[in-house]
Amino acid sequence: MELYSARLTFVANAVLEMSIAEIPAAVFARWKGSVGVDATPIPLFSRPPRTSGKGKNRVTLVHSADPDGGFYSRTADGQDANNLVDALDRKIKKRFWADEGTFVVTASDEPDEDKDFPHPLIIGMAPLHRPGVEPGENGVRALANVQSRGYPAGWLAADRAYSSSVPEKFQLPAKAMGYKVVFDYRSDQLGHQTTHEGAQQVDGQWYCPAMPEQIVLVTKEEAELERDLYEQRMQARENYALRRRGRPDANGDTRWACPAAGPSPTVTCPFKQNQQGTGLMPVFPSLLLEAKKPKICQQDTIMIPHSAGAKFGQELTYRSPDWHRLYAAIRNTNEGIHGIAKDGAYEALGVAERRRERGVAAQTLLVAFLLVGANLRMLDKFLTEATPDSDGVLRVPTKAPPPSRLRPALSDHLPQDIDIDRVL
């Protein structure tokens, strides 16, 4: 089965490569390797199985003609329920028989600048699979094929399905390929996540073990805090952050410095001597820390292996301006290409009647050819709209939404023939 999957991955991505090969070399050189990874449901023409009974007493009366598919379901509370039992036993808002496609989508690492590459393009894919099954493994399959074609690795944004994966199945392989990951977290994953030699990982970053609890929990308690207080506590985190010392070694392990150590400390701590700087935020170690100092409190630096905190670790400070800018841009890029490819007027990826063949292999290849069409449309649009700047680089101006779209006023809804002054 693994051999068949590997062959199908190779062929499907070779089909995708036909559209990527059409990008002019000067344009392609502008892409730095940043991508988003996401999965999207692809409805099947075959009907789902018909069952009777509930729970252990459920029996299948009629099997599906396309048994490789599965239920894609969303519950009334907006959560995924992508397995047969959940889909039939819970209150379902939307449910249909489908495969799921995992795609690697190109993105810009400077989303605020004018577009100099035809983002978004689907540059890699895994074979279609049942909805919700092995998101991490399928993401790695698609990324590995992209890497095998010699493309660069930049930023990588992925949603909560991927940050919740087993690290050995997604996070570590992605980082080993050179990607700098940017994650979001579930509400129950916010705040303290793990520790190593006393350093605590909070929302994907390493911090002083004496960082106050109210600062540790600021993201978890955001809804209960006033905006100014929330921002003050988020900024205070920066003072407690460990500082990276040098690049990772040959094993991928990194040395980190205590925030109270070295020539440029950001806090003062009674555990550290000969500190420089005035007006720094003081650290108040707990009695437990004083009784049993961890290694980070006994020495200036510690080595943190790549496996420590690998599940949630990410490059950017969670919910910082840089994180919001990059994560939102890449995730929107993912959703954008899904909508483009599913448009019924063009590739109609979301119209099952256009793909009546059965089986994962047939559906995967059909989807790959449809994605070629979507990629070529995006490339054609870019080349049509782009104009060269003073350096000869083709660019499409970034369109900012008008103020009325950002914050509509009630008066925007008045008919044009009514005088606003008379109404007021």
Short mmCIF file of C-alpha atoms in Angstrom, two decimals:
data_model
loop_
_atom_site.label_atom_id
_atom_site.label_comp_id
_atom_site.label_asym_id
_atom_site.label_seq_id
_atom_site.Cartn_x
_atom_site.Cartn_y
_atom_site.Cartn_z
CA MET A 1 0.00 0.00 0.00
CA GLU A 2 2.83 2.42 0.83
CA LEU A 3 4.37 1.72 -2.58
CA TYR A 4 1.10 2.50 -4.35
CA SER A 5 0.68 5.68 -2.31
CA ALA A 6 4.22 6.80 -3.15
CA ARG A 7 3.64 6.20 -6.85
CA LEU A 8 0.33 8.07 -6.77
CA THR A 9 1.98 10.98 -4.94
CA PHE A 10 4.71 11.12 -7.58
CA VAL A 11 2.33 11.06 -10.55
CA ALA A 12 -0.14 13.58 -9.08
CA ASN A 13 2.64 16.05 -8.32
CA ALA A 14 4.18 15.52 -11.75
CA VAL A 15 0.82 16.63 -13.17
CA LEU A 16 0.85 19.71 -10.91
CA GLU A 17 4.39 20.49 -12.02
CA MET A 18 3.12 21.07 -15.58
CA SER A 19 1.45 24.29 -14.42
CA ILE A 20 4.37 25.37 -12.23
CA ALA A 21 6.73 24.95 -15.18
CA GLU A 22 4.80 27.67 -17.04
CA ILE A 23 5.86 30.37 -14.56
CA PRO A 24 8.54 32.63 -16.11
CA ALA A 25 11.91 32.08 -14.45
CA ALA A 26 12.25 35.73 -13.38
CA VAL A 27 8.84 35.58 -11.69
CA PHE A 28 9.47 32.22 -10.02
CA ALA A 29 12.72 33.52 -8.51
CA ARG A 30 10.64 35.94 -6.42
CA TRP A 31 9.09 33.11 -4.37
CA LYS A 32 11.08 32.40 -1.18
CA GLY A 33 9.52 29.03 -0.32
CA SER A 34 6.79 30.11 2.13
CA VAL A 35 3.73 27.87 2.04
CA GLY A 36 0.54 26.94 3.80
CA VAL A 37 -0.60 23.36 4.35
CA ASP A 38 -4.28 22.61 4.66
CA ALA A 39 -6.90 20.01 3.83
CA THR A 40 -10.24 20.57 2.15
CA PRO A 41 -13.19 18.21 1.53
CA ILE A 42 -13.80 17.07 -2.04
CA PRO A 43 -17.34 15.64 -2.44
CA LEU A 44 -17.81 12.26 -4.10
CA PHE A 45 -20.56 11.38 -6.56
CA SER A 46 -21.19 8.01 -4.91
CA ARG A 47 -23.75 7.79 -2.15
CA PRO A 48 -22.67 7.16 1.46
CA PRO A 49 -23.43 3.83 3.18
CA ARG A 50 -26.89 3.37 4.69
CA THR A 51 -26.96 2.11 8.26
CA SER A 52 -29.41 1.14 10.95
CA GLY A 53 -29.20 1.33 14.74
CA LYS A 54 -26.83 3.27 16.98
CA GLY A 55 -23.51 2.71 18.68
CA LYS A 56 -22.50 -0.95 18.96
CA ASN A 57 -25.82 -2.02 17.47
CA ARG A 58 -25.31 -0.11 14.25
CA VAL A 59 -25.24 -2.30 11.14
CA THR A 60 -24.56 -1.37 7.53
CA LEU A 61 -27.51 -2.06 5.26
CA VAL A 62 -26.07 -0.72 2.01
CA HIS A 63 -22.37 -0.09 1.35
CA SER A 64 -21.07 2.86 -0.64
CA ALA A 65 -19.94 2.28 -4.22
CA ASP A 66 -16.88 4.35 -3.30
CA PRO A 67 -15.77 2.87 0.05
CA ASP A 68 -12.53 4.86 0.05
CA GLY A 69 -14.50 7.97 1.00
CA GLY A 70 -15.79 9.06 4.38
CA PHE A 71 -18.20 11.50 5.96
CA TYR A 72 -17.08 15.11 6.06
CA SER A 73 -19.14 16.58 8.86
CA ARG A 74 -19.50 19.81 10.77
CA THR A 75 -21.48 19.86 13.99
CA ALA A 76 -23.95 22.54 15.01
CA ASP A 77 -21.26 24.13 17.21
CA GLY A 78 -18.93 24.47 14.21
CA GLN A 79 -16.59 21.60 15.12
CA ASP A 80 -15.33 18.85 12.84
CA ALA A 81 -16.88 15.40 13.23
CA ASN A 82 -15.00 13.62 10.49
CA ASN A 83 -15.64 10.00 11.33
CA LEU A 84 -18.66 7.77 10.83
CA VAL A 85 -19.73 7.45 14.48
CA ASP A 86 -19.50 11.17 15.22
CA ALA A 87 -21.23 12.08 12.00
CA LEU A 88 -24.23 9.87 12.76
CA ASP A 89 -24.52 10.32 16.53
CA ARG A 90 -23.98 14.07 16.98
CA LYS A 91 -26.05 17.05 15.89
CA ILE A 92 -24.77 17.69 12.41
CA LYS A 93 -25.04 20.98 10.57
CA LYS A 94 -23.39 19.80 7.36
CA ARG A 95 -22.51 16.29 6.20
CA PHE A 96 -21.62 14.70 2.88
CA TRP A 97 -19.65 11.76 1.50
CA ALA A 98 -16.22 12.92 0.44
CA ASP A 99 -12.51 12.46 0.02
CA GLU A 100 -10.16 15.05 1.45
CA GLY A 101 -7.29 16.71 -0.35
CA THR A 102 -4.16 17.92 1.45
CA PHE A 103 -2.48 20.70 -0.51
CA VAL A 104 0.70 22.77 -0.22
CA VAL A 105 -0.06 26.33 -1.32
CA THR A 106 2.52 29.00 -2.16
CA ALA A 107 2.41 32.18 -0.06
CA SER A 108 4.28 35.43 0.37
CA ASP A 109 6.50 36.10 3.37
CA GLU A 110 5.86 39.85 2.85
CA PRO A 111 2.06 39.96 2.60
CA ASP A 112 1.87 43.75 3.03
CA GLU A 113 3.96 44.42 -0.07
CA ASP A 114 2.77 44.44 -3.67
CA LYS A 115 2.38 40.94 -5.07
CA ASP A 116 5.44 39.86 -7.08
CA PHE A 117 4.41 36.22 -7.52
CA PRO A 118 1.08 34.67 -8.62
CA HIS A 119 0.04 33.53 -5.13
CA PRO A 120 -1.79 31.33 -4.39
CA LEU A 121 -0.68 28.32 -6.42
CA ILE A 122 -1.01 24.70 -5.36
CA ILE A 123 2.52 23.39 -5.64
CA GLY A 124 2.15 20.02 -3.91
CA MET A 125 -0.47 17.49 -2.85
CA ALA A 126 -0.90 14.15 -1.11
CA PRO A 127 -3.16 11.39 -2.48
CA LEU A 128 -6.78 11.93 -1.53
CA HIS A 129 -7.81 10.32 1.74
CA ARG A 130 -10.70 10.05 4.19
CA PRO A 131 -11.63 13.35 5.86
CA GLY A 132 -9.77 14.01 9.08
CA VAL A 133 -7.43 11.03 8.70
CA GLU A 134 -3.69 11.49 9.39
CA PRO A 135 -3.47 15.26 8.74
CA GLY A 136 0.17 15.40 9.81
CA GLU A 137 1.30 12.43 7.74
CA ASN A 138 -0.51 13.67 4.63
CA GLY A 139 0.93 17.14 5.08
CA VAL A 140 4.44 15.69 5.25
CA ARG A 141 3.83 13.56 2.12
CA ALA A 142 2.93 16.69 0.18
CA LEU A 143 5.79 18.77 1.61
CA ALA A 144 8.34 16.02 0.97
CA ASN A 145 7.41 15.90 -2.70
CA VAL A 146 7.77 19.68 -2.96
CA GLN A 147 11.22 19.39 -1.41
CA SER A 148 12.18 16.52 -3.73
CA ARG A 149 11.67 18.88 -6.68
CA GLY A 150 14.30 21.23 -5.30
CA TYR A 151 12.08 24.08 -4.12
CA PRO A 152 13.16 26.31 -1.21
CA ALA A 153 11.72 26.04 2.30
CA GLY A 154 10.47 29.23 3.97
CA TRP A 155 7.65 29.92 6.40
CA LEU A 156 5.05 27.21 6.93
CA ALA A 157 1.62 28.04 8.39
CA ALA A 158 -0.80 25.32 9.42
CA ASP A 159 -3.99 25.27 11.47
CA ARG A 160 -4.83 23.49 14.71
CA ALA A 161 -5.20 20.08 13.09
CA TYR A 162 -1.45 20.14 12.41
CA SER A 163 -0.26 21.72 15.66
CA SER A 164 -2.16 18.93 17.41
CA SER A 165 -0.30 16.22 15.47
CA VAL A 166 2.27 13.88 16.99
CA PRO A 167 5.57 15.79 16.55
CA GLU A 168 7.31 12.87 14.84
CA LYS A 169 4.58 12.83 12.18
CA PHE A 170 4.46 16.51 11.23
CA GLN A 171 6.30 19.16 13.26
CA LEU A 172 9.73 17.50 13.35
CA PRO A 173 9.74 16.36 9.68
CA ALA A 174 8.62 19.84 8.58
CA LYS A 175 11.37 21.53 10.60
CA ALA A 176 13.92 18.98 9.38
CA MET A 177 13.05 20.00 5.82
CA GLY A 178 13.94 23.58 6.73
CA TYR A 179 10.49 25.11 7.23
CA LYS A 180 9.89 27.72 9.94
CA VAL A 181 6.50 26.82 11.34
CA VAL A 182 3.75 29.22 12.40
CA PHE A 183 0.91 27.61 14.36
CA ASP A 184 -2.37 28.38 16.05
CA TYR A 185 -3.53 26.50 19.16
CA ARG A 186 -6.75 25.17 20.63
CA SER A 187 -8.01 26.96 23.75
CA ASP A 188 -6.95 24.03 25.94
CA GLN A 189 -3.39 24.24 24.56
CA LEU A 190 -2.78 27.89 25.48
CA GLY A 191 -0.42 28.99 28.24
CA HIS A 192 2.12 26.62 29.80
CA GLN A 193 2.90 23.69 27.48
CA THR A 194 6.05 21.95 28.73
CA THR A 195 9.39 22.51 30.52
CA HIS A 196 13.05 21.71 29.90
CA GLU A 197 15.83 22.23 32.47
CA GLY A 198 13.53 24.71 34.23
CA ALA A 199 12.72 26.81 31.15
CA GLN A 200 9.00 26.77 30.46
CA GLN A 201 7.42 26.71 27.05
CA VAL A 202 4.46 29.08 26.85
CA ASP A 203 2.53 29.42 23.58
CA GLY A 204 5.41 27.97 21.62
CA GLN A 205 8.28 30.06 23.09
CA TRP A 206 10.77 29.50 25.94
CA TYR A 207 10.52 31.69 29.06
CA CYS A 208 11.94 32.18 32.56
CA PRO A 209 10.49 29.71 35.10
CA ALA A 210 9.63 32.67 37.39
CA MET A 211 7.42 34.44 34.82
CA PRO A 212 4.24 35.42 36.75
CA GLU A 213 1.20 33.21 36.29
CA GLN A 214 -0.95 36.11 35.09
CA ILE A 215 1.47 36.63 32.20
CA VAL A 216 1.64 32.90 31.46
CA LEU A 217 -2.16 32.74 31.17
CA VAL A 218 -2.74 35.99 29.28
CA THR A 219 -3.73 34.33 25.98
CA LYS A 220 -6.00 31.86 27.74
CA GLU A 221 -7.73 34.70 29.61
CA GLU A 222 -7.83 37.19 26.72
CA ALA A 223 -11.64 37.30 26.58
CA GLU A 224 -11.82 38.30 30.26
CA LEU A 225 -9.23 41.10 30.08
CA GLU A 226 -9.51 44.70 28.97
CA ARG A 227 -7.60 45.31 25.76
CA ASP A 228 -4.98 47.61 27.31
CA LEU A 229 -4.27 45.15 30.12
CA TYR A 230 -4.02 42.27 27.66
CA GLU A 231 -1.51 44.15 25.50
CA GLN A 232 0.54 45.19 28.55
CA ARG A 233 0.87 41.60 29.70
CA MET A 234 1.72 40.39 26.21
CA GLN A 235 4.49 42.99 25.99
CA ALA A 236 5.75 42.01 29.45
CA ARG A 237 6.36 38.48 28.16
CA GLU A 238 9.21 39.78 26.01
CA ASN A 239 11.24 40.59 29.13
CA TYR A 240 11.01 37.00 30.40
CA ALA A 241 11.84 35.33 27.07
CA LEU A 242 14.99 33.23 26.75
CA ARG A 243 17.36 34.53 24.07
CA ARG A 244 18.67 32.29 21.30
CA ARG A 245 22.46 31.98 21.30
CA GLY A 246 23.77 31.13 17.89
CA ARG A 247 22.35 28.83 15.27
CA PRO A 248 21.25 25.22 15.87
CA ASP A 249 24.08 22.69 15.93
CA ALA A 250 24.43 19.68 13.63
CA ASN A 251 21.71 17.84 15.58
CA GLY A 252 19.31 20.75 15.38
CA ASP A 253 19.71 21.57 19.10
CA THR A 254 19.88 25.23 20.16
CA ARG A 255 21.54 27.06 23.05
CA TRP A 256 19.36 29.57 24.92
CA ALA A 257 20.35 32.25 27.44
CA CYS A 258 18.55 33.20 30.65
CA PRO A 259 16.92 36.67 30.33
CA ALA A 260 18.82 37.81 33.45
CA ALA A 261 22.21 36.66 32.14
CA GLY A 262 24.79 38.14 29.81
CA PRO A 263 25.76 41.72 28.93
CA SER A 264 22.21 42.76 27.91
CA PRO A 265 19.74 41.33 30.43
CA THR A 266 16.04 42.12 30.18
CA VAL A 267 15.22 41.35 33.85
CA THR A 268 17.05 41.34 37.17
CA CYS A 269 17.11 38.14 39.22
CA PRO A 270 18.62 37.33 42.65
CA PHE A 271 20.01 34.10 41.18
CA LYS A 272 22.26 35.96 38.73
CA GLN A 273 25.30 38.08 39.69
CA ASN A 274 27.07 41.04 38.05
CA GLN A 275 23.98 42.13 36.14
CA GLN A 276 24.14 45.31 34.08
CA GLY A 277 21.39 47.77 33.26
CA THR A 278 19.04 49.84 35.34
CA GLY A 279 15.28 50.08 35.42
CA LEU A 280 14.86 46.44 34.41
CA MET A 281 11.87 44.38 35.47
CA PRO A 282 12.69 42.39 38.64
CA VAL A 283 12.10 38.65 38.86
CA PHE A 284 10.72 37.17 42.09
CA PRO A 285 11.51 33.43 42.22
CA SER A 286 9.12 31.27 44.18
CA LEU A 287 10.12 29.39 47.32
CA LEU A 288 10.07 26.19 45.29
CA LEU A 289 12.56 27.61 42.77
CA GLU A 290 14.80 28.83 45.60
CA ALA A 291 14.74 25.41 47.25
CA LYS A 292 15.56 23.51 44.09
CA LYS A 293 17.09 25.65 41.38
CA PRO A 294 16.72 24.19 37.87
CA LYS A 295 19.66 24.33 35.49
CA ILE A 296 18.48 27.55 33.78
CA CYS A 297 18.71 29.27 37.20
CA GLN A 298 22.16 27.83 37.99
CA GLN A 299 23.92 28.80 34.77
CA ASP A 300 23.65 31.47 32.10
CA THR A 301 22.68 29.22 29.18
CA ILE A 302 21.20 25.81 28.53
CA MET A 303 21.04 23.57 25.46
CA ILE A 304 17.48 22.73 24.43
CA PRO A 305 17.23 19.73 22.06
CA HIS A 306 15.07 19.95 18.96
CA SER A 307 12.70 17.35 20.38
CA ALA A 308 11.88 19.38 23.51
CA GLY A 309 8.60 21.23 23.02
CA ALA A 310 8.49 20.15 19.38
CA LYS A 311 4.71 19.74 19.37
CA PHE A 312 3.95 23.43 19.96
CA GLY A 313 7.25 25.22 19.28
CA GLN A 314 7.17 27.90 16.60
CA GLU A 315 9.42 30.64 15.27
CA LEU A 316 7.31 33.74 15.93
CA THR A 317 5.91 34.95 19.25
CA TYR A 318 2.31 33.77 19.33
CA ARG A 319 -0.23 36.56 18.67
CA SER A 320 2.48 39.15 18.13
CA PRO A 321 1.97 41.61 15.23
CA ASP A 322 4.39 39.61 13.06
CA TRP A 323 2.56 36.37 13.90
CA HIS A 324 -0.86 37.84 13.09
CA ARG A 325 0.37 39.33 9.81
CA LEU A 326 2.03 36.19 8.52
CA TYR A 327 -0.35 33.54 9.85
CA ALA A 328 -3.49 35.34 8.67
CA ALA A 329 -2.03 36.02 5.23
CA ILE A 330 -0.95 32.43 4.60
CA ARG A 331 -4.16 30.90 5.98
CA ASN A 332 -6.25 33.25 3.83
CA THR A 333 -4.13 32.23 0.86
CA ASN A 334 -5.02 28.59 1.53
CA GLU A 335 -8.73 29.27 1.79
CA GLY A 336 -8.56 31.47 -1.29
CA ILE A 337 -7.22 28.78 -3.64
CA HIS A 338 -9.75 26.28 -2.29
CA GLY A 339 -12.56 28.64 -3.25
CA ILE A 340 -11.00 29.38 -6.63
CA ALA A 341 -10.67 25.69 -7.53
CA LYS A 342 -14.21 24.88 -6.30
CA ASP A 343 -15.84 27.65 -8.36
CA GLY A 344 -18.55 25.90 -10.38
CA ALA A 345 -17.92 28.17 -13.37
CA TYR A 346 -14.36 26.88 -13.78
CA GLU A 347 -12.66 23.78 -12.32
CA ALA A 348 -15.70 22.96 -10.13
CA LEU A 349 -13.65 20.94 -7.64
CA GLY A 350 -16.63 21.06 -5.31
CA VAL A 351 -19.09 19.62 -7.83
CA ALA A 352 -19.16 15.83 -7.45
CA GLU A 353 -21.15 15.31 -10.67
CA ARG A 354 -18.11 16.46 -12.65
CA ARG A 355 -16.02 13.60 -11.20
CA ARG A 356 -18.04 10.39 -11.31
CA GLU A 357 -15.14 7.93 -11.32
CA ARG A 358 -14.60 5.79 -8.22
CA GLY A 359 -11.49 5.13 -6.20
CA VAL A 360 -8.68 7.13 -4.67
CA ALA A 361 -6.34 6.82 -7.67
CA ALA A 362 -8.87 8.07 -10.22
CA GLN A 363 -10.09 10.88 -8.00
CA THR A 364 -6.54 11.99 -7.12
CA LEU A 365 -5.50 12.28 -10.75
CA LEU A 366 -8.70 14.07 -11.74
CA VAL A 367 -8.20 16.56 -8.92
CA ALA A 368 -4.56 17.09 -9.94
CA PHE A 369 -5.60 18.02 -13.49
CA LEU A 370 -8.29 20.37 -12.17
CA LEU A 371 -5.71 22.06 -9.94
CA VAL A 372 -3.49 22.57 -12.99
CA GLY A 373 -6.35 24.57 -14.50
CA ALA A 374 -6.72 26.67 -11.33
CA ASN A 375 -2.97 27.33 -11.22
CA LEU A 376 -2.89 28.41 -14.87
CA ARG A 377 -5.81 30.78 -14.27
CA MET A 378 -3.98 32.37 -11.34
CA LEU A 379 -0.79 32.69 -13.39
CA ASP A 380 -2.65 34.23 -16.33
CA LYS A 381 -4.39 36.73 -14.03
CA PHE A 382 -1.07 37.75 -12.47
CA LEU A 383 0.69 38.23 -15.80
CA THR A 384 -2.27 40.22 -17.14
CA GLU A 385 -2.52 42.58 -14.16
CA ALA A 386 1.18 42.95 -13.29
CA THR A 387 3.29 45.90 -14.39
CA PRO A 388 7.08 46.26 -14.07
CA ASP A 389 8.44 48.53 -11.34
CA SER A 390 11.57 50.69 -11.67
CA ASP A 391 13.74 47.56 -11.35
CA GLY A 392 11.76 45.62 -13.96
CA VAL A 393 10.08 43.36 -11.38
CA LEU A 394 6.49 42.48 -12.25
CA ARG A 395 4.14 43.50 -9.44
CA VAL A 396 0.42 43.63 -8.77
CA PRO A 397 -0.54 46.37 -6.26
CA THR A 398 -1.94 45.13 -2.98
CA LYS A 399 -5.56 46.21 -2.69
CA ALA A 400 -6.51 47.49 0.75
CA PRO A 401 -10.21 47.21 1.62
CA PRO A 402 -12.02 50.55 1.74
CA PRO A 403 -12.84 51.91 5.21
CA SER A 404 -16.55 51.23 4.71
CA ARG A 405 -15.79 47.51 4.42
CA LEU A 406 -13.63 47.50 7.52
CA ARG A 407 -16.27 49.22 9.66
CA PRO A 408 -19.63 49.79 7.91
CA ALA A 409 -21.87 52.61 9.10
CA LEU A 410 -25.65 52.43 9.34
CA SER A 411 -25.91 55.32 6.89
CA ASP A 412 -24.29 53.13 4.20
CA HIS A 413 -27.62 51.33 3.89
CA LEU A 414 -29.68 54.44 3.02
CA PRO A 415 -31.18 54.57 -0.50
CA GLN A 416 -29.29 56.99 -2.71
CA ASP A 417 -32.22 59.43 -3.07
CA ILE A 418 -32.51 60.12 0.70
CA ASP A 419 -30.72 63.15 2.15
CA ILE A 420 -28.61 62.00 5.12
CA ASP A 421 -28.81 65.51 6.72
CA ARG A 422 -32.59 65.37 6.77
CA VAL A 423 -32.54 61.96 8.46
CA LEU A 424 -30.18 63.16 11.17
#
